[in-house]
mmCIF file of C-alpha atoms and ligand atoms in Angstrom:
data_model
loop_
_atom_site.group_PDB
_atom_site.id
_atom_site.type_symbol
_atom_site.label_atom_id
_atom_site.label_comp_id
_atom_site.label_asym_id
_atom_site.label_seq_id
_atom_site.Cartn_x
_atom_site.Cartn_y
_atom_site.Cartn_z
ATOM 1 C CA MET A 1 -1.587 -24.273 -8.343
ATOM 2 C CA ALA A 2 -1.966 -20.528 -8.532
ATOM 3 C CA GLU A 3 -5.764 -20.494 -8.852
ATOM 4 C CA GLN A 4 -6.276 -22.532 -5.685
ATOM 5 C CA ALA A 5 -4.203 -20.490 -3.247
ATOM 6 C CA VAL A 6 -6.147 -18.117 -0.993
ATOM 7 C CA SER A 7 -4.639 -15.948 1.703
ATOM 8 C CA GLY A 8 -6.482 -14.486 4.675
ATOM 9 C CA LEU A 9 -6.747 -11.015 3.217
ATOM 10 C CA GLY A 10 -6.438 -8.297 5.839
ATOM 11 C CA ARG A 11 -5.216 -10.580 8.626
ATOM 12 C CA CYS A 12 -2.548 -8.628 10.412
ATOM 13 C CA THR A 13 -0.678 -8.645 13.705
ATOM 14 C CA HIS A 14 2.274 -6.317 13.068
ATOM 15 C CA ALA A 15 3.019 -3.180 11.107
ATOM 16 C CA VAL A 16 6.265 -1.476 10.161
ATOM 17 C CA VAL A 17 6.153 2.304 9.778
ATOM 18 C CA ARG A 18 8.855 4.931 9.420
ATOM 19 C CA GLY A 19 8.961 8.511 10.666
ATOM 20 C CA ILE A 20 8.812 11.603 8.493
ATOM 21 C CA PRO A 21 12.178 13.299 7.971
ATOM 22 C CA ASP A 22 12.622 17.100 7.982
ATOM 23 C CA SER A 23 13.683 16.866 4.326
ATOM 24 C CA PHE A 24 10.201 15.536 3.485
ATOM 25 C CA SER A 25 8.464 18.824 2.753
ATOM 26 C CA GLN A 26 11.090 20.149 0.351
ATOM 27 C CA GLN A 27 12.673 17.061 -1.139
ATOM 28 C CA ALA A 28 10.175 14.198 -1.248
ATOM 29 C CA LEU A 29 9.494 13.239 -4.847
ATOM 30 C CA ARG A 30 6.229 14.476 -6.333
ATOM 31 C CA SER A 31 4.609 13.979 -9.701
ATOM 32 C CA ARG A 32 3.075 17.468 -9.736
ATOM 33 C CA ASP A 33 2.929 20.613 -7.670
ATOM 34 C CA CYS A 34 0.122 20.258 -5.132
ATOM 35 C CA GLY A 35 1.206 23.154 -2.932
ATOM 36 C CA GLU A 36 3.546 23.489 -0.030
ATOM 37 C CA VAL A 37 3.708 20.628 2.456
ATOM 38 C CA ASP A 38 2.972 21.653 6.042
ATOM 39 C CA LEU A 39 5.571 19.541 7.854
ATOM 40 C CA ALA A 40 4.055 19.914 11.314
ATOM 41 C CA ARG A 41 0.684 18.822 9.982
ATOM 42 C CA ALA A 42 2.293 15.912 8.126
ATOM 43 C CA HIS A 43 3.801 14.772 11.439
ATOM 44 C CA ARG A 44 0.413 15.039 13.159
ATOM 45 C CA GLU A 45 -1.352 13.078 10.444
ATOM 46 C CA HIS A 46 1.307 10.390 10.488
ATOM 47 C CA GLU A 47 1.188 10.180 14.270
ATOM 48 C CA LEU A 48 -2.586 9.684 14.183
ATOM 49 C CA TYR A 49 -2.195 7.016 11.501
ATOM 50 C CA VAL A 50 0.270 5.120 13.697
ATOM 51 C CA ARG A 51 -2.006 5.511 16.723
ATOM 52 C CA VAL A 52 -4.901 3.983 14.815
ATOM 53 C CA LEU A 53 -2.802 0.935 13.951
ATOM 54 C CA LYS A 54 -1.358 0.616 17.424
ATOM 55 C CA ASP A 55 -3.987 1.782 19.906
ATOM 56 C CA LYS A 56 -7.259 1.370 18.057
ATOM 57 C CA LEU A 57 -6.473 -1.856 16.229
ATOM 58 C CA GLY A 58 -3.972 -3.376 18.643
ATOM 59 C CA LEU A 59 -1.238 -4.130 16.115
ATOM 60 C CA GLN A 60 2.368 -4.437 17.208
ATOM 61 C CA VAL A 61 3.869 -1.463 15.424
ATOM 62 C CA LEU A 62 7.575 -1.249 14.776
ATOM 63 C CA GLU A 63 8.487 2.414 14.205
ATOM 64 C CA LEU A 64 11.704 2.928 12.255
ATOM 65 C CA GLY A 65 13.506 6.229 12.607
ATOM 66 C CA ALA A 66 13.322 8.772 9.819
ATOM 67 C CA ASP A 67 16.467 9.364 7.793
ATOM 68 C CA HIS A 68 16.846 12.930 6.587
ATOM 69 C CA LEU A 69 18.964 11.768 3.675
ATOM 70 C CA MET A 70 15.964 9.795 2.420
ATOM 71 C CA PRO A 71 13.084 12.265 2.025
ATOM 72 C CA ASP A 72 10.598 9.573 0.912
ATOM 73 C CA CYS A 73 11.504 7.012 3.574
ATOM 74 C CA SER A 74 8.085 7.155 5.289
ATOM 75 C CA PHE A 75 6.576 5.400 2.271
ATOM 76 C CA VAL A 76 7.675 1.963 3.444
ATOM 77 C CA GLU A 77 5.102 0.152 1.333
ATOM 78 C CA ASP A 78 7.234 0.720 -1.747
ATOM 79 C CA VAL A 79 10.271 -1.142 -0.461
ATOM 80 C CA SER A 80 8.738 -4.507 0.351
ATOM 81 C CA VAL A 81 5.880 -6.797 -0.641
ATOM 82 C CA ILE A 82 4.945 -9.099 2.215
ATOM 83 C CA LEU A 83 2.697 -12.108 2.090
ATOM 84 C CA ASP A 84 2.460 -14.599 4.930
ATOM 85 C CA GLU A 85 6.037 -15.401 5.993
ATOM 86 C CA THR A 86 7.773 -14.036 2.904
ATOM 87 C CA ALA A 87 8.973 -10.482 2.338
ATOM 88 C CA LEU A 88 10.255 -9.480 -1.071
ATOM 89 C CA ILE A 89 12.583 -6.499 -0.737
ATOM 90 C CA THR A 90 11.987 -4.472 -3.866
ATOM 91 C CA ARG A 91 14.260 -2.420 -6.075
ATOM 92 C CA PRO A 92 12.382 0.905 -6.051
ATOM 93 C CA GLY A 93 11.968 2.607 -9.396
ATOM 94 C CA ALA A 94 13.321 5.957 -8.229
ATOM 95 C CA PRO A 95 17.115 5.680 -7.788
ATOM 96 C CA SER A 96 16.953 8.199 -4.915
ATOM 97 C CA ARG A 97 14.828 5.722 -2.961
ATOM 98 C CA ARG A 98 16.986 2.600 -3.310
ATOM 99 C CA ARG A 99 18.803 2.999 0.005
ATOM 100 C CA GLU A 100 15.482 2.975 1.859
ATOM 101 C CA VAL A 101 15.461 -0.799 1.608
ATOM 102 C CA GLU A 102 18.303 -1.336 4.099
ATOM 103 C CA ALA A 103 16.544 -0.374 7.340
ATOM 104 C CA VAL A 104 13.330 -2.110 6.300
ATOM 105 C CA LYS A 105 15.177 -5.280 5.312
ATOM 106 C CA LYS A 106 16.811 -5.432 8.733
ATOM 107 C CA ALA A 107 13.475 -4.887 10.492
ATOM 108 C CA LEU A 108 11.844 -7.682 8.504
ATOM 109 C CA GLN A 109 14.768 -10.017 9.162
ATOM 110 C CA ASP A 110 14.460 -9.201 12.868
ATOM 111 C CA LEU A 111 10.795 -10.201 12.614
ATOM 112 C CA GLN A 112 12.093 -13.499 11.236
ATOM 113 C CA LEU A 113 10.380 -13.248 7.908
ATOM 114 C CA ASN A 114 11.799 -15.107 4.966
ATOM 115 C CA VAL A 115 13.443 -12.128 3.239
ATOM 116 C CA VAL A 116 14.029 -12.328 -0.517
ATOM 117 C CA GLU A 117 15.972 -9.563 -2.244
ATOM 118 C CA MET A 118 15.423 -8.220 -5.732
ATOM 119 C CA THR A 119 19.004 -7.955 -6.911
ATOM 120 C CA ASP A 120 18.519 -7.905 -10.688
ATOM 121 C CA GLU A 121 19.658 -4.475 -11.860
ATOM 122 C CA ASN A 122 17.206 -4.607 -14.738
ATOM 123 C CA ALA A 123 14.248 -4.914 -12.366
ATOM 124 C CA THR A 124 12.297 -2.150 -10.678
ATOM 125 C CA LEU A 125 9.268 -2.536 -8.454
ATOM 126 C CA ASP A 126 7.461 -0.203 -6.055
ATOM 127 C CA GLY A 127 5.084 -1.836 -3.587
ATOM 128 C CA GLY A 128 2.565 0.879 -4.458
ATOM 129 C CA ASP A 129 2.164 -0.876 -7.789
ATOM 130 C CA VAL A 130 1.236 -4.197 -6.194
ATOM 131 C CA LEU A 131 -2.396 -5.023 -5.493
ATOM 132 C CA PHE A 132 -2.904 -8.328 -3.700
ATOM 133 C CA THR A 133 -6.543 -9.405 -3.725
ATOM 134 C CA GLY A 134 -6.208 -12.476 -1.500
ATOM 135 C CA LYS A 135 -6.456 -14.651 -4.597
ATOM 136 C CA GLU A 136 -3.933 -13.138 -6.999
ATOM 137 C CA PHE A 137 -1.601 -10.219 -7.629
ATOM 138 C CA PHE A 138 -2.023 -7.352 -10.034
ATOM 139 C CA VAL A 139 1.154 -5.399 -10.739
ATOM 140 C CA GLY A 140 1.020 -1.955 -12.302
ATOM 141 C CA LEU A 141 3.572 -1.315 -15.010
ATOM 142 C CA SER A 142 4.343 2.313 -14.346
ATOM 143 C CA LYS A 143 7.221 4.759 -14.368
ATOM 144 C CA ARG A 144 8.411 2.956 -11.216
ATOM 145 C CA THR A 145 7.730 -0.717 -11.942
ATOM 146 C CA ASN A 146 8.776 -2.770 -14.942
ATOM 147 C CA GLN A 147 8.077 -6.196 -16.393
ATOM 148 C CA ARG A 148 11.204 -7.731 -14.851
ATOM 149 C CA GLY A 149 10.111 -6.504 -11.423
ATOM 150 C CA ALA A 150 6.730 -8.183 -11.940
ATOM 151 C CA GLU A 151 8.458 -11.412 -13.036
ATOM 152 C CA ILE A 152 10.569 -11.502 -9.881
ATOM 153 C CA LEU A 153 7.453 -10.944 -7.778
ATOM 154 C CA ALA A 154 5.818 -13.885 -9.587
ATOM 155 C CA ASP A 155 8.889 -16.061 -8.913
ATOM 156 C CA THR A 156 8.789 -15.109 -5.242
ATOM 157 C CA PHE A 157 5.089 -15.780 -4.654
ATOM 158 C CA LYS A 158 4.715 -18.834 -6.868
ATOM 159 C CA ASP A 159 1.377 -19.924 -5.406
ATOM 160 C CA TYR A 160 -0.424 -16.922 -6.845
ATOM 161 C CA ALA A 161 -1.200 -15.735 -10.330
ATOM 162 C CA VAL A 162 0.414 -12.406 -11.253
ATOM 163 C CA SER A 163 -1.032 -10.182 -13.976
ATOM 164 C CA THR A 164 0.328 -6.861 -15.135
ATOM 165 C CA VAL A 165 -1.726 -3.718 -15.704
ATOM 166 C CA PRO A 166 -0.481 -0.637 -17.575
ATOM 167 C CA VAL A 167 -0.522 2.489 -15.386
ATOM 168 C CA CYS A 168 -0.141 5.728 -17.300
ATOM 169 C CA ASP A 169 -1.599 8.773 -15.604
ATOM 170 C CA THR A 170 -0.719 8.204 -11.958
ATOM 171 C CA LEU A 171 2.324 7.276 -9.925
ATOM 172 C CA HIS A 172 1.216 3.795 -8.918
ATOM 173 C CA LEU A 173 -1.530 1.224 -9.521
ATOM 174 C CA LYS A 174 -2.784 1.774 -5.981
ATOM 175 C CA SER A 175 -3.008 5.533 -6.554
ATOM 176 C CA PHE A 176 -6.580 4.753 -7.641
ATOM 177 C CA CYS A 177 -7.546 1.353 -6.217
ATOM 178 C CA SER A 178 -7.220 -1.004 -3.263
ATOM 179 C CA MET A 179 -9.092 -3.825 -1.556
ATOM 180 C CA ALA A 180 -11.955 -3.092 0.862
ATOM 181 C CA GLY A 181 -12.726 -6.723 1.668
ATOM 182 C CA PRO A 182 -11.937 -10.284 0.589
ATOM 183 C CA ASN A 183 -13.655 -9.910 -2.758
ATOM 184 C CA LEU A 184 -14.182 -6.167 -2.988
ATOM 185 C CA ILE A 185 -12.069 -3.784 -5.071
ATOM 186 C CA VAL A 186 -12.402 -0.048 -4.401
ATOM 187 C CA ILE A 187 -11.847 1.887 -7.592
ATOM 188 C CA GLY A 188 -11.738 5.563 -8.522
ATOM 189 C CA SER A 189 -13.905 7.080 -11.223
ATOM 190 C CA SER A 190 -11.283 8.526 -13.564
ATOM 191 C CA GLU A 191 -10.924 7.153 -17.050
ATOM 192 C CA GLY A 192 -7.500 5.700 -16.164
ATOM 193 C CA ALA A 193 -8.852 3.946 -13.068
ATOM 194 C CA GLN A 194 -11.821 2.472 -14.907
ATOM 195 C CA LYS A 195 -9.621 1.295 -17.754
ATOM 196 C CA ALA A 196 -7.239 -0.412 -15.312
ATOM 197 C CA LEU A 197 -10.178 -2.127 -13.573
ATOM 198 C CA LYS A 198 -11.423 -3.421 -16.902
ATOM 199 C CA THR A 199 -7.984 -4.836 -17.641
ATOM 200 C CA MET A 200 -7.897 -6.537 -14.233
ATOM 201 C CA GLN A 201 -11.363 -8.003 -14.753
ATOM 202 C CA GLN A 202 -10.401 -9.322 -18.184
ATOM 203 C CA MET A 203 -7.261 -10.979 -16.860
ATOM 204 C CA SER A 204 -8.809 -12.608 -13.821
ATOM 205 C CA ASP A 205 -10.708 -15.854 -13.374
ATOM 206 C CA HIS A 206 -12.373 -14.358 -10.308
ATOM 207 C CA ARG A 207 -15.399 -12.100 -10.301
ATOM 208 C CA TYR A 208 -14.707 -9.312 -7.850
ATOM 209 C CA ASP A 209 -17.309 -6.946 -6.503
ATOM 210 C CA LYS A 210 -16.424 -3.310 -6.973
ATOM 211 C CA LEU A 211 -17.003 -0.178 -4.983
ATOM 212 C CA THR A 212 -16.652 2.907 -7.150
ATOM 213 C CA VAL A 213 -15.799 6.184 -5.440
ATOM 214 C CA PRO A 214 -15.791 9.590 -7.117
ATOM 215 C CA ASP A 215 -12.223 10.444 -6.109
ATOM 216 C CA ASP A 216 -9.282 8.326 -7.258
ATOM 217 C CA ALA A 217 -7.183 9.254 -4.227
ATOM 218 C CA ALA A 218 -9.942 8.109 -1.877
ATOM 219 C CA ALA A 219 -9.900 4.670 -3.494
ATOM 220 C CA ASN A 220 -6.651 3.938 -1.703
ATOM 221 C CA CYS A 221 -7.818 2.436 1.613
ATOM 222 C CA ILE A 222 -6.437 -0.057 4.080
ATOM 223 C CA TYR A 223 -8.554 -3.142 4.678
ATOM 224 C CA LEU A 224 -7.887 -5.224 7.783
ATOM 225 C CA ASN A 225 -9.580 -8.240 9.275
ATOM 226 C CA ILE A 226 -8.885 -8.116 12.986
ATOM 227 C CA PRO A 227 -10.316 -10.995 15.076
ATOM 228 C CA SER A 228 -11.753 -8.752 17.814
ATOM 229 C CA LYS A 229 -13.105 -6.157 15.363
ATOM 230 C CA GLY A 230 -14.015 -7.899 12.117
ATOM 231 C CA HIS A 231 -13.797 -5.995 8.842
ATOM 232 C CA VAL A 232 -11.981 -2.702 9.289
ATOM 233 C CA LEU A 233 -11.471 -0.024 6.649
ATOM 234 C CA LEU A 234 -9.150 2.938 7.043
ATOM 235 C CA HIS A 235 -10.221 5.503 4.486
ATOM 236 C CA ARG A 236 -9.571 9.174 3.732
ATOM 237 C CA ALA A 237 -11.295 11.730 5.931
ATOM 238 C CA PRO A 238 -14.675 13.317 5.092
ATOM 239 C CA GLU A 239 -13.041 16.785 5.141
ATOM 240 C CA GLU A 240 -10.901 15.620 2.232
ATOM 241 C CA PHE A 241 -13.308 13.554 0.154
ATOM 242 C CA PRO A 242 -16.905 13.955 1.375
ATOM 243 C CA GLU A 243 -18.545 12.308 -1.635
ATOM 244 C CA SER A 244 -16.300 9.258 -1.529
ATOM 245 C CA VAL A 245 -16.844 8.875 2.216
ATOM 246 C CA LYS A 246 -20.607 8.695 1.579
ATOM 247 C CA VAL A 247 -19.885 5.617 -0.518
ATOM 248 C CA PHE A 248 -17.819 3.998 2.242
ATOM 249 C CA GLU A 249 -20.608 4.654 4.705
ATOM 250 C CA LYS A 250 -22.743 2.175 2.782
ATOM 251 C CA LEU A 251 -20.432 -0.631 3.958
ATOM 252 C CA LYS A 252 -22.517 -1.720 6.910
ATOM 253 C CA ASP A 253 -20.318 -4.684 7.898
ATOM 254 C CA HIS A 254 -17.150 -2.627 8.233
ATOM 255 C CA MET A 255 -15.731 -0.647 11.106
ATOM 256 C CA LEU A 256 -14.915 2.585 9.248
ATOM 257 C CA ILE A 257 -11.958 4.661 10.406
ATOM 258 C CA PRO A 258 -11.385 7.999 8.666
ATOM 259 C CA VAL A 259 -7.728 9.012 8.478
ATOM 260 C CA ALA A 260 -6.576 12.419 7.207
ATOM 261 C CA ASN A 261 -3.693 12.351 4.775
ATOM 262 C CA SER A 262 -3.671 15.800 3.203
ATOM 263 C CA GLU A 263 0.048 16.539 3.511
ATOM 264 C CA LEU A 264 1.504 13.206 2.443
ATOM 265 C CA ALA A 265 -0.899 13.234 -0.490
ATOM 266 C CA LYS A 266 0.847 16.375 -1.796
ATOM 267 C CA VAL A 267 3.861 14.175 -2.549
ATOM 268 C CA ASP A 268 1.852 11.246 -3.909
ATOM 269 C CA GLY A 269 1.560 9.492 -0.553
ATOM 270 C CA ALA A 270 -1.589 7.393 -0.094
ATOM 271 C CA LEU A 271 -2.814 5.583 3.019
ATOM 272 C CA THR A 272 -1.320 2.222 2.073
ATOM 273 C CA CYS A 273 2.093 3.827 1.411
ATOM 274 C CA CYS A 274 2.883 4.418 5.072
ATOM 275 C CA SER A 275 2.856 0.901 6.464
ATOM 276 C CA LEU A 276 3.954 -2.628 5.803
ATOM 277 C CA LEU A 277 1.378 -4.996 7.235
ATOM 278 C CA ILE A 278 2.423 -8.400 8.486
ATOM 279 C CA ASN A 279 0.506 -11.368 9.788
ATOM 280 C CA LYS A 280 2.623 -13.224 12.277
ATOM 281 C CA PRO A 281 0.307 -14.662 14.914
ATOM 282 C CA SER A 282 2.932 -17.026 16.331
ATOM 283 C CA ASN A 283 5.062 -14.060 17.478
ATOM 284 C CA GLU A 284 2.360 -12.525 19.643
HETATM 285 N N1 LIG B 1 6.814 10.676 -2.983
HETATM 286 C C1 LIG B 1 6.566 9.324 -3.186
HETATM 287 C C2 LIG B 1 7.340 8.813 -4.347
HETATM 288 O O1 LIG B 1 7.453 9.536 -5.298
HETATM 289 O O2 LIG B 1 7.860 7.746 -4.354
#
């Protein structure tokens, strides 16, 4: 039954990432004007992000080529939700992003995951709206994700409870929250973030610990549990969010890895957006 299933949150052997196309700075979708994107800097930040996954954490990283006709293609998180051996290929909410699924689908098939496609034309789902806690899913109902998308996710991952959370002021649910450990939700301080957390708490049978950070954008972190390293948290850099980083520094059991993300953030890109994380120990 849904309540009994527990996945090894953060366990990860592989990652899929995708390069940044030249069209990124001018044409990537953005919810508001946050200033001009410095493309060279975006490339550097993305390169460092990939190096952390590959060299520092020892993941097998599959790097897909950028496609200039798909300005948002680096945000691979939105096109698939992966849990254990199953990858749900989503139907992204922005029509301009729908073709991004093809290359990712092929990569996940090549990794021999059980690939399930969201073909219902009434459904939309962005992976950025999907928070998996290890015990259950929360799905943000946003401009990009609708109820039908959440239903198909629930049909795909039948062992887990799926609850929906309205998301109004930001692009995605994970624009202001993420997991920092098996039972620990990181949450931003804005009214919208706090309201969403309250909704999640009301809908869940589990009592999660929370880590509140002053900046919503800093609440999007990547938690990994790597056998040789233990709890690992990739979080935004102190130059970007010094007050939020002070909060992360209280996590004494975690290996903390600051990662700058200033340029991708200008087009609503968060840390989780740029990778699909897969646990496939048998392929090592
Ligand atoms: N730029 C990320 C998105 O809008 O999907």
